[in-house]
Tab-separated table of C-alpha atoms in Angstrom:
chain	number	residue	atom	x	y	z
A	1	MET	CA	148.829	60.690	79.698
A	2	ILE	CA	147.138	59.616	83.017
A	3	LYS	CA	143.643	58.564	83.537
A	4	LEU	CA	141.945	59.953	86.585
A	5	PRO	CA	138.321	59.038	86.837
A	6	ALA	CA	135.652	61.584	86.745
A	7	ARG	CA	136.044	60.969	90.146
A	8	THR	CA	139.594	60.610	89.975
A	9	PHE	CA	140.636	63.629	88.218
A	10	LEU	CA	138.429	65.933	90.108
A	11	ALA	CA	140.689	66.125	93.159
A	12	VAL	CA	142.998	68.203	91.089
A	13	SER	CA	143.151	71.273	88.887
A	14	ILE	CA	144.113	74.665	87.260
A	15	THR	CA	143.657	76.920	84.384
A	16	PHE	CA	144.088	78.193	80.946
A	17	ALA	CA	147.576	78.869	82.104
A	18	LEU	CA	147.624	77.958	85.616
A	19	SER	CA	145.428	78.227	88.690
A	20	THR	CA	145.077	77.909	92.285
A	21	THR	CA	142.881	76.871	95.248
A	22	ALA	CA	139.092	76.883	94.735
A	23	HIS	CA	137.175	80.023	93.827
A	24	ALA	CA	133.997	78.590	92.871
A	25	ALA	CA	132.734	75.272	94.399
A	26	GLY	CA	135.132	72.370	94.281
A	27	PHE	CA	137.722	73.324	91.667
A	28	ALA	CA	135.460	75.084	89.148
A	29	LEU	CA	136.759	78.400	87.863
A	30	ILE	CA	133.853	80.861	87.561
A	31	GLU	CA	136.265	83.696	86.826
A	32	ASN	CA	135.413	83.974	83.099
A	33	SER	CA	134.839	87.722	82.787
A	34	ALA	CA	135.834	90.759	84.705
A	35	SER	CA	132.381	92.426	84.044
A	36	GLY	CA	130.778	89.600	85.783
A	37	MET	CA	133.268	89.700	88.592
A	38	GLY	CA	132.073	92.968	89.737
A	39	ASN	CA	128.635	91.576	90.387
A	40	ALA	CA	129.869	88.267	91.882
A	41	PHE	CA	128.475	86.889	88.654
A	42	ALA	CA	124.877	87.679	89.626
A	43	GLY	CA	122.753	87.687	86.532
A	44	ALA	CA	125.583	86.284	84.410
A	45	ALA	CA	123.234	84.348	82.052
A	46	ALA	CA	120.998	87.298	81.393
A	47	VAL	CA	123.144	90.562	81.371
A	48	ALA	CA	124.655	90.013	77.790
A	49	GLU	CA	126.487	93.310	77.710
A	50	ASP	CA	129.911	92.098	76.239
A	51	ALA	CA	131.365	89.126	74.207
A	52	SER	CA	131.774	87.099	77.529
A	53	THR	CA	128.152	86.210	77.165
A	54	THR	CA	129.476	83.491	74.847
A	55	TRP	CA	130.413	81.498	77.747
A	56	PHE	CA	127.536	82.333	80.303
A	57	ASN	CA	124.641	82.178	77.746
A	58	PRO	CA	125.260	81.887	73.893
A	59	ALA	CA	121.670	83.263	73.409
A	60	GLY	CA	123.003	86.484	74.667
A	61	MET	CA	125.109	87.165	71.762
A	62	ALA	CA	122.088	88.395	69.821
A	63	GLU	CA	121.944	91.310	72.368
A	64	LEU	CA	125.371	92.835	71.220
A	65	GLY	CA	124.352	94.474	68.087
A	66	ASP	CA	125.951	94.573	64.637
A	67	GLY	CA	129.595	94.107	63.739
A	68	ILE	CA	132.242	92.242	65.761
A	69	GLN	CA	132.617	92.457	69.560
A	70	VAL	CA	135.801	91.295	71.366
A	71	SER	CA	136.454	90.935	75.064
A	72	SER	CA	139.692	89.833	76.570
A	73	ALA	CA	140.029	89.428	80.371
A	74	GLY	CA	142.739	88.451	82.942
A	75	HIS	CA	142.321	87.462	86.620
A	76	ILE	CA	144.818	87.324	89.514
A	77	ILE	CA	143.757	84.886	92.063
A	78	ILE	CA	145.440	85.134	95.545
A	79	PRO	CA	144.471	82.213	97.924
A	80	LYS	CA	145.446	81.674	101.412
A	81	ALA	CA	144.939	78.311	103.127
A	82	LYS	CA	147.063	78.112	106.367
A	83	PHE	CA	146.932	74.628	107.870
A	84	THR	CA	147.214	74.003	111.546
A	85	ASN	CA	147.873	70.495	112.715
A	86	LYS	CA	145.505	68.985	115.336
A	87	GLY	CA	146.579	65.335	115.871
A	88	SER	CA	147.667	63.980	112.497
A	89	TRP	CA	149.298	60.429	112.633
A	90	VAL	CA	151.118	57.764	110.755
A	91	ASN	CA	149.505	54.357	110.032
A	92	PRO	CA	148.861	52.954	113.604
A	93	ALA	CA	149.627	49.547	112.259
A	94	LEU	CA	153.338	50.516	112.132
A	95	THR	CA	153.374	51.198	115.850
A	96	GLY	CA	151.467	48.136	117.020
A	97	GLY	CA	148.164	49.946	117.113
A	98	ASN	CA	149.355	52.490	119.714
A	99	PHE	CA	147.689	55.757	118.660
A	100	ASP	CA	149.868	57.824	120.888
A	101	GLN	CA	153.017	56.586	119.302
A	102	ALA	CA	151.449	56.969	115.866
A	103	LYS	CA	150.785	60.668	116.509
A	104	ALA	CA	154.265	61.085	117.916
A	105	ALA	CA	155.764	59.387	114.872
A	106	LEU	CA	154.321	61.833	112.181
A	107	ILE	CA	157.014	64.595	111.835
A	108	GLY	CA	156.369	67.689	109.800
A	109	LYS	CA	155.284	71.315	109.878
A	110	ASN	CA	152.148	73.369	109.211
A	111	ASP	CA	151.990	74.909	105.783
A	112	ASP	CA	149.903	76.970	103.321
A	113	GLY	CA	149.431	75.112	100.070
A	114	GLY	CA	147.754	78.090	98.265
A	115	LYS	CA	149.482	79.467	95.167
A	116	THR	CA	148.728	82.865	93.367
A	117	ALA	CA	147.672	82.304	89.797
A	118	PHE	CA	146.708	84.045	86.653
A	119	VAL	CA	143.650	83.054	84.640
A	120	PRO	CA	142.914	84.410	81.192
A	121	ASN	CA	139.934	84.269	78.867
A	122	ALA	CA	139.021	85.801	75.452
A	123	TYR	CA	135.812	85.996	73.437
A	124	ALA	CA	134.646	87.248	69.974
A	125	VAL	CA	131.168	87.702	68.637
A	126	LYS	CA	129.864	88.526	65.187
A	127	ARG	CA	126.395	89.254	63.928
A	128	LEU	CA	125.996	87.206	60.543
A	129	ASN	CA	122.565	88.482	59.665
A	130	GLU	CA	119.220	89.712	61.212
A	131	LYS	CA	118.618	86.381	62.874
A	132	VAL	CA	121.866	84.679	63.456
A	133	THR	CA	124.860	85.730	65.547
A	134	ALA	CA	128.113	83.618	65.983
A	135	GLY	CA	130.859	83.725	68.485
A	136	ILE	CA	133.802	81.895	70.052
A	137	GLY	CA	135.236	81.709	73.633
A	138	ILE	CA	138.496	80.454	74.903
A	139	ASN	CA	138.818	79.997	78.666
A	140	ALA	CA	139.607	77.756	81.642
A	141	PRO	CA	136.422	76.353	83.233
A	142	PHE	CA	138.183	74.111	85.820
A	143	GLY	CA	141.455	74.530	87.709
A	144	LEU	CA	143.304	74.398	90.978
A	145	GLU	CA	146.844	74.242	92.270
A	146	THR	CA	148.028	73.272	95.637
A	147	ASP	CA	151.670	73.187	96.551
A	148	TYR	CA	152.895	72.138	99.910
A	149	ASP	CA	156.519	72.124	101.189
A	150	ASP	CA	158.378	68.839	101.110
A	151	ASP	CA	158.409	68.714	104.867
A	152	TRP	CA	154.883	69.560	105.649
A	153	ILE	CA	153.009	67.262	107.978
A	154	GLY	CA	150.416	66.034	105.421
A	155	ARG	CA	153.036	65.085	102.646
A	156	TYR	CA	152.061	61.330	102.637
A	157	ASN	CA	148.515	62.349	101.639
A	158	ALA	CA	149.357	65.129	99.145
A	159	LEU	CA	152.378	67.367	98.191
A	160	ASP	CA	151.378	69.147	94.874
A	161	SER	CA	148.381	69.031	92.981
A	162	ALA	CA	147.740	70.774	89.692
A	163	MET	CA	145.063	70.571	86.966
A	164	GLN	CA	144.906	72.799	83.916
A	165	THR	CA	141.909	73.050	81.377
A	166	VAL	CA	141.629	74.850	78.156
A	167	ASN	CA	138.151	75.088	76.687
A	168	ILE	CA	137.382	76.174	73.125
A	169	ASN	CA	133.723	77.042	72.600
A	170	PRO	CA	132.363	78.016	69.152
A	171	SER	CA	128.567	78.832	69.557
A	172	ILE	CA	125.652	80.337	67.651
A	173	ALA	CA	122.426	82.242	68.469
A	174	TYR	CA	119.203	82.359	66.597
A	175	GLU	CA	116.759	85.243	67.311
A	176	VAL	CA	113.259	83.905	67.067
A	177	ASN	CA	111.609	87.245	67.618
A	178	GLU	CA	112.315	90.475	69.693
A	179	GLN	CA	111.522	88.605	72.948
A	180	LEU	CA	112.973	85.140	72.518
A	181	THR	CA	116.394	83.847	71.400
A	182	PHE	CA	118.085	80.422	71.545
A	183	GLY	CA	121.699	79.508	71.511
A	184	GLY	CA	124.133	76.664	71.599
A	185	GLY	CA	127.715	75.601	71.144
A	186	ILE	CA	130.243	72.781	71.307
A	187	ASN	CA	133.233	72.532	73.549
A	188	LEU	CA	136.651	71.151	72.751
A	189	GLN	CA	138.393	70.761	76.224
A	190	TYR	CA	141.817	69.780	76.920
A	191	ILE	CA	142.831	68.676	80.489
A	192	THR	CA	146.245	68.029	82.122
A	193	VAL	CA	146.865	66.929	85.573
A	194	GLU	CA	149.722	66.268	87.974
A	195	LEU	CA	149.551	64.760	91.506
A	196	GLY	CA	152.616	64.306	93.761
A	197	SER	CA	152.859	62.715	97.089
A	198	ALA	CA	155.695	61.629	99.413
A	199	ILE	CA	156.277	58.063	100.410
A	200	ASP	CA	157.498	57.128	103.870
A	201	SER	CA	160.349	54.969	102.894
A	202	ALA	CA	160.877	53.633	106.534
A	203	ALA	CA	157.269	52.542	106.706
A	204	ALA	CA	157.480	50.898	103.256
A	205	CYS	CA	160.596	49.088	104.256
A	206	ARG	CA	158.930	47.627	107.309
A	207	SER	CA	155.949	46.736	105.400
A	208	ILE	CA	158.141	44.774	102.814
A	209	ALA	CA	160.149	43.121	105.524
A	210	SER	CA	157.045	41.956	107.259
A	211	ALA	CA	155.343	40.696	104.065
A	212	ALA	CA	158.601	38.649	103.581
A	213	ASN	CA	158.525	37.393	107.043
A	214	SER	CA	162.196	38.314	107.211
A	215	GLY	CA	163.890	39.317	110.536
A	216	ASP	CA	167.094	40.184	108.680
A	217	LEU	CA	165.194	42.371	106.188
A	218	LEU	CA	163.553	44.140	109.214
A	219	LEU	CA	166.825	44.681	110.878
A	220	SER	CA	168.228	46.191	107.749
A	221	CYS	CA	165.275	48.549	107.574
A	222	LEU	CA	165.741	49.624	111.232
A	223	ASN	CA	169.349	50.304	110.597
A	224	ALA	CA	169.039	52.085	107.453
A	225	MET	CA	165.850	53.989	108.394
A	226	PRO	CA	165.244	53.875	112.070
A	227	THR	CA	162.843	56.770	112.054
A	228	LEU	CA	159.255	56.808	110.555
A	229	SER	CA	158.043	59.917	108.781
A	230	ASN	CA	161.540	61.207	108.209
A	231	LYS	CA	161.676	63.727	105.370
A	232	ALA	CA	165.430	62.908	104.844
A	233	THR	CA	164.534	59.361	103.662
A	234	ASP	CA	161.187	59.947	101.881
A	235	SER	CA	160.521	58.688	98.475
A	236	LYS	CA	158.052	60.387	96.023
A	237	VAL	CA	155.503	59.593	93.319
A	238	VAL	CA	154.243	62.016	90.682
A	239	ILE	CA	151.176	61.010	88.660
A	240	SER	CA	150.601	63.031	85.457
A	241	GLY	CA	148.345	62.677	82.345
A	242	ASP	CA	146.051	64.525	79.904
A	243	ASP	CA	143.233	64.097	77.621
A	244	VAL	CA	141.127	65.950	75.080
A	245	SER	CA	137.236	65.487	74.989
A	246	PHE	CA	134.076	67.194	73.866
A	247	GLY	CA	130.888	68.721	75.422
A	248	TYR	CA	128.027	71.019	74.394
A	249	ASN	CA	126.173	73.992	75.875
A	250	LEU	CA	122.636	75.379	75.330
A	251	GLY	CA	120.993	78.726	76.261
A	252	ALA	CA	117.797	80.763	75.941
A	253	MET	CA	116.988	84.373	76.492
A	254	TYR	CA	113.581	85.819	77.095
A	255	LYS	CA	112.485	89.393	77.439
A	256	PRO	CA	108.993	89.589	78.926
A	257	ASN	CA	109.271	93.472	78.623
A	258	PRO	CA	111.971	96.046	77.542
A	259	ASN	CA	113.502	96.257	81.048
A	260	THR	CA	113.673	92.615	82.008
A	261	LYS	CA	115.730	89.786	80.709
A	262	VAL	CA	115.694	86.088	81.837
A	263	GLY	CA	118.352	83.698	80.845
A	264	ILE	CA	118.870	80.021	81.262
A	265	SER	CA	121.982	78.209	80.353
A	266	TYR	CA	123.189	74.644	80.472
A	267	ARG	CA	126.615	73.200	80.113
A	268	SER	CA	127.075	69.386	79.743
A	269	ALA	CA	129.355	67.263	81.611
A	270	VAL	CA	132.605	66.478	79.870
A	271	ASN	CA	133.902	62.953	80.376
A	272	HIS	CA	137.683	62.699	80.107
A	273	GLU	CA	139.718	59.363	79.670
A	274	LEU	CA	143.206	60.197	80.787
A	275	GLU	CA	146.343	58.410	80.193
A	276	GLY	CA	149.923	59.111	81.591
A	277	LYS	CA	152.499	57.892	84.030
A	278	ALA	CA	153.336	57.319	87.678
A	279	ASP	CA	157.039	58.312	88.090
A	280	TYR	CA	158.660	57.200	91.367
A	281	SER	CA	161.802	58.599	92.943
A	282	VAL	CA	163.029	56.054	95.362
A	283	ASN	CA	165.285	56.898	98.344
A	284	ALA	CA	168.647	55.271	98.151
A	285	ALA	CA	168.196	53.563	101.450
A	286	LEU	CA	165.093	51.859	100.364
A	287	GLN	CA	166.287	50.832	96.943
A	288	PRO	CA	168.432	47.592	98.153
A	289	ILE	CA	165.458	46.402	99.995
A	290	LEU	CA	163.269	46.511	96.844
A	291	THR	CA	166.167	44.856	94.815
A	292	ALA	CA	166.540	42.058	97.379
A	293	THR	CA	162.863	41.187	97.566
A	294	GLY	CA	162.053	41.811	93.866
A	295	VAL	CA	159.221	44.225	94.827
A	296	THR	CA	158.162	46.237	91.819
A	297	ARG	CA	155.507	48.365	93.582
A	298	PHE	CA	157.605	51.489	93.124
A	299	ASN	CA	158.481	50.954	89.415
A	300	ASP	CA	157.465	53.627	86.938
A	301	VAL	CA	154.220	52.576	85.120
A	302	ASP	CA	151.834	53.798	82.610
A	303	VAL	CA	148.468	54.596	84.205
A	304	THR	CA	144.870	55.319	83.289
A	305	ALA	CA	141.963	57.248	85.007
A	306	GLU	CA	138.649	58.793	84.231
A	307	ALA	CA	137.651	62.332	84.927
A	308	ASN	CA	133.975	63.278	84.576
A	309	LEU	CA	133.799	66.926	84.968
A	310	PRO	CA	130.445	68.111	86.131
A	311	ASP	CA	127.478	69.794	84.331
A	312	THR	CA	125.982	73.166	85.277
A	313	LEU	CA	122.533	74.694	85.094
A	314	SER	CA	122.102	78.482	85.439
A	315	LEU	CA	118.971	80.623	85.832
A	316	SER	CA	119.582	84.445	85.631
A	317	VAL	CA	117.421	87.638	85.777
A	318	ALA	CA	118.418	91.288	85.023
A	319	HIS	CA	115.916	94.021	85.481
A	320	LYS	CA	116.420	97.786	84.941
A	321	VAL	CA	114.474	99.680	87.599
A	322	ASN	CA	115.252	102.916	85.762
A	323	ASP	CA	117.913	104.579	83.646
A	324	LYS	CA	120.347	104.440	86.514
A	325	VAL	CA	119.777	101.153	88.388
A	326	GLU	CA	119.879	97.558	87.273
A	327	LEU	CA	119.157	94.631	89.629
A	328	LEU	CA	120.676	91.160	88.977
A	329	GLY	CA	120.108	87.571	90.318
A	330	ASP	CA	121.422	84.085	89.626
A	331	ILE	CA	120.989	80.509	90.653
A	332	THR	CA	123.551	77.900	89.357
A	333	GLN	CA	123.546	74.225	90.141
A	334	THR	CA	126.719	72.114	89.563
A	335	GLY	CA	126.616	68.310	89.396
A	336	TRP	CA	129.684	67.526	91.426
A	337	SER	CA	128.121	64.083	92.376
A	338	SER	CA	129.992	62.756	89.399
A	339	PHE	CA	133.164	62.919	91.503
A	340	GLU	CA	132.971	59.820	93.477
A	341	ARG	CA	136.542	58.448	93.754
A	342	LEU	CA	140.043	59.410	92.717
A	343	ARG	CA	141.143	56.275	91.274
A	344	VAL	CA	144.381	55.643	89.180
A	345	VAL	CA	145.191	52.235	87.868
A	346	ASP	CA	148.231	50.576	86.243
A	347	LYS	CA	147.336	50.440	82.530
A	348	LYS	CA	149.109	47.112	81.969
A	349	THR	CA	148.077	45.090	85.073
A	350	GLY	CA	144.996	46.987	86.327
A	351	ALA	CA	146.687	47.227	89.829
A	352	ILE	CA	145.472	50.412	91.726
A	353	VAL	CA	148.073	53.061	92.041
A	354	THR	CA	145.881	55.354	94.115
A	355	ASN	CA	142.214	55.135	95.276
A	356	VAL	CA	140.700	57.944	97.225
A	357	ASP	CA	136.958	58.086	98.341
A	358	GLU	CA	135.580	61.440	97.533
A	359	LYS	CA	131.670	61.188	97.365
A	360	TRP	CA	131.157	64.858	96.469
A	361	GLU	CA	127.516	66.240	96.258
A	362	ASP	CA	125.659	68.462	93.861
A	363	VAL	CA	125.662	72.023	95.031
A	364	THR	CA	123.865	75.382	94.212
A	365	ARG	CA	125.423	78.852	94.113
A	366	TYR	CA	123.216	81.965	94.844
A	367	SER	CA	124.185	85.501	93.853
A	368	VAL	CA	122.481	88.874	93.789
A	369	GLY	CA	123.969	92.205	92.524
A	370	ALA	CA	123.284	95.645	91.288
A	371	ASN	CA	124.732	98.133	88.481
A	372	TYR	CA	124.586	101.874	89.013
A	373	GLN	CA	125.052	104.122	85.813
A	374	TYR	CA	126.931	106.951	87.434
A	375	ASN	CA	127.213	108.925	84.133
A	376	ASP	CA	127.426	108.346	80.430
A	377	ARG	CA	130.835	106.726	80.804
A	378	LEU	CA	131.075	105.138	84.201
A	379	LYS	CA	129.040	102.140	85.510
A	380	LEU	CA	129.615	100.866	89.024
A	381	ARG	CA	128.919	97.192	90.003
A	382	GLY	CA	128.374	95.292	93.209
A	383	GLY	CA	127.423	91.817	94.218
A	384	ILE	CA	127.373	89.091	96.929
A	385	ALA	CA	127.172	85.320	96.514
A	386	LEU	CA	126.888	82.190	98.586
A	387	ASP	CA	128.916	79.328	97.207
A	388	LYS	CA	128.436	75.990	98.937
A	389	THR	CA	131.151	73.235	98.917
A	390	PRO	CA	130.423	69.806	97.411
A	391	ILE	CA	132.579	68.124	100.160
A	392	PRO	CA	130.103	66.517	102.440
A	393	ASN	CA	132.247	66.316	105.714
A	394	ALA	CA	135.884	66.675	107.192
A	395	LYS	CA	136.583	62.982	106.672
A	396	LEU	CA	136.096	63.286	102.931
A	397	ARG	CA	138.048	66.498	102.675
A	398	THR	CA	141.663	66.013	101.297
A	399	PRO	CA	144.646	68.464	101.308
A	400	ARG	CA	144.481	68.334	97.478
A	401	THR	CA	141.122	70.255	97.688
A	402	PRO	CA	140.692	71.708	101.071
A	403	ASP	CA	137.447	73.364	99.923
A	404	ASN	CA	134.609	74.917	102.103
A	405	ASP	CA	131.505	77.216	101.936
A	406	ARG	CA	132.535	80.572	100.845
A	407	THR	CA	130.635	83.991	100.727
A	408	TRP	CA	131.540	86.398	98.013
A	409	LEU	CA	131.714	90.149	98.327
A	410	ALA	CA	132.433	91.863	95.013
A	411	VAL	CA	132.693	95.336	93.472
A	412	GLY	CA	133.750	96.650	90.041
A	413	ALA	CA	133.228	99.147	87.383
A	414	ASN	CA	132.971	99.770	83.566
A	415	TYR	CA	134.416	102.811	82.022
A	416	LYS	CA	133.881	103.721	78.363
A	417	LEU	CA	137.183	104.739	76.807
A	418	ASN	CA	135.495	106.023	73.556
A	419	LYS	CA	132.683	104.930	71.313
A	420	ASN	CA	134.004	101.565	70.447
A	421	SER	CA	135.987	100.386	73.503
A	422	SER	CA	135.559	100.118	77.420
A	423	LEU	CA	137.362	98.791	80.276
A	424	ASP	CA	136.063	96.592	83.095
A	425	VAL	CA	137.704	95.917	86.427
A	426	GLY	CA	136.451	93.820	89.396
A	427	TYR	CA	137.545	92.817	92.798
A	428	ALA	CA	136.173	90.111	94.983
A	429	HIS	CA	137.080	88.723	98.447
A	430	LEU	CA	135.905	85.275	99.359
A	431	PHE	CA	135.300	84.807	103.072
A	432	MET	CA	135.483	81.138	104.297
A	433	ASP	CA	134.829	79.607	107.657
A	434	GLU	CA	137.537	77.583	109.409
A	435	THR	CA	137.779	74.421	107.459
A	436	PRO	CA	138.308	71.160	109.315
A	437	ILE	CA	140.010	68.065	107.958
A	438	ASP	CA	139.996	64.601	109.358
A	439	ASN	CA	140.975	62.387	106.363
A	440	THR	CA	142.640	59.072	106.512
A	441	SER	CA	144.492	57.896	103.335
A	442	GLU	CA	143.082	54.610	101.817
A	443	ASP	CA	146.321	54.197	100.104
A	444	ASN	CA	148.698	54.160	103.226
A	445	GLY	CA	146.635	54.674	106.382
A	446	TYR	CA	148.284	58.078	107.319
A	447	ALA	CA	145.713	60.502	108.636
A	448	ILE	CA	145.809	64.294	108.346
A	449	ARG	CA	143.702	66.108	110.982
A	450	GLY	CA	143.633	69.879	111.540
A	451	VAL	CA	141.996	72.968	110.340
A	452	TYR	CA	142.563	75.399	107.338
A	453	ASP	CA	142.254	79.183	107.801
A	454	ALA	CA	141.418	80.064	104.215
A	455	SER	CA	140.277	83.130	102.184
A	456	VAL	CA	140.698	84.235	98.483
A	457	ASP	CA	141.171	87.622	96.732
A	458	ILE	CA	140.494	88.064	93.196
A	459	ILE	CA	141.564	91.024	90.998
A	460	SER	CA	140.153	91.156	87.475
A	461	ALA	CA	140.354	93.388	84.284
A	462	GLN	CA	138.821	93.207	80.970
A	463	PHE	CA	139.169	95.162	77.653
A	464	ASN	CA	136.183	95.355	75.311
A	465	MET	CA	136.174	96.592	71.696
A	466	SER	CA	133.639	96.776	68.748
A	467	PHE	CA	134.451	96.919	65.186
């Protein structure tokens, strides 16, 4: 339905079912297994101890043995992103360039746009013969949802933002010998997006009257909507759209000795061409002005955009020190430089509906962890990670993705229920520094200035079974 450019669509997000603010860098969702959660996903491309390796490294499927292996996980993500205003303003052009008046004119309250979300994933693996193993995974690799109150101070920059992705990933592994295995798969990915913003009807009315050079129209505006940034007279636009596209993934697993595994995994970018609509809800006080002037800027239109979701490259190591202790490490790079602009255009005329500069950068995530085999049934996990934000500075940070560097602290466990089944649980707390924002909208000239006090808690559980 809508087209948001690679650059366009990236400023939004959510999940397989629904999602929330960022957990991995940008709006990537790394929450694709509960076993990995307990280690902060250290060693994810090398561990290969359950069917979720289908996602993290398809070559790891050969490590799972004979028969059918199934894993199903769910993650509850609880974000907090309290915003405190520090000098936001309306477009100063509306107050004759007087910045003090512009700041005083912007009326609204602080808000927390974070939403609790549930993210599911499921995997199945089957050995076909001595050399070949096949698998399939269904998950949500990208997603984010922010939802602010209608009267929050940044509503003209963003109200609600939601993206959902569902990725279906069949894959295959080929075991060259006891030391080396290769794997690969294809990805069918569905994406849907919704972006909502308020429109300052009083400001729009003044702009239309000025363009028409009509004192009578301006007087009508001042009589009907005398106050700028008045929630009671706001209009609203909701941009929505979806697309289906394809990508691929490759992986390799090398075992230099029986106690050490090295995994490398690559996932391609997925380039979406979205189509959809921009739906406007115009306040009753503004509509007569639009009718009188013939202005069609706030008419519903079909829109298009591109969304180039980034590629990733991971290098992982898993090393068993002894029968009790296993050490893990991972480095993952994500190509967020594909997200340059959030640009949506009228499908028929090519007119710009929204155009936001993003200029995100490629980032690298580092994680280390360890497993401790407490007894025959219970394995304990732990891990830490440093996850860098792709947003270069406060001026390019928007309230749709108030992302910042975060440090993961994770714990978890695996418990064998019986010979053929086990349960994984994991918990992670994501610490984030105070996040500044100083973003001026290219669409309307309104500026949002302040700080977010953010953190994220993630609770995961996973059931594994073999047949």
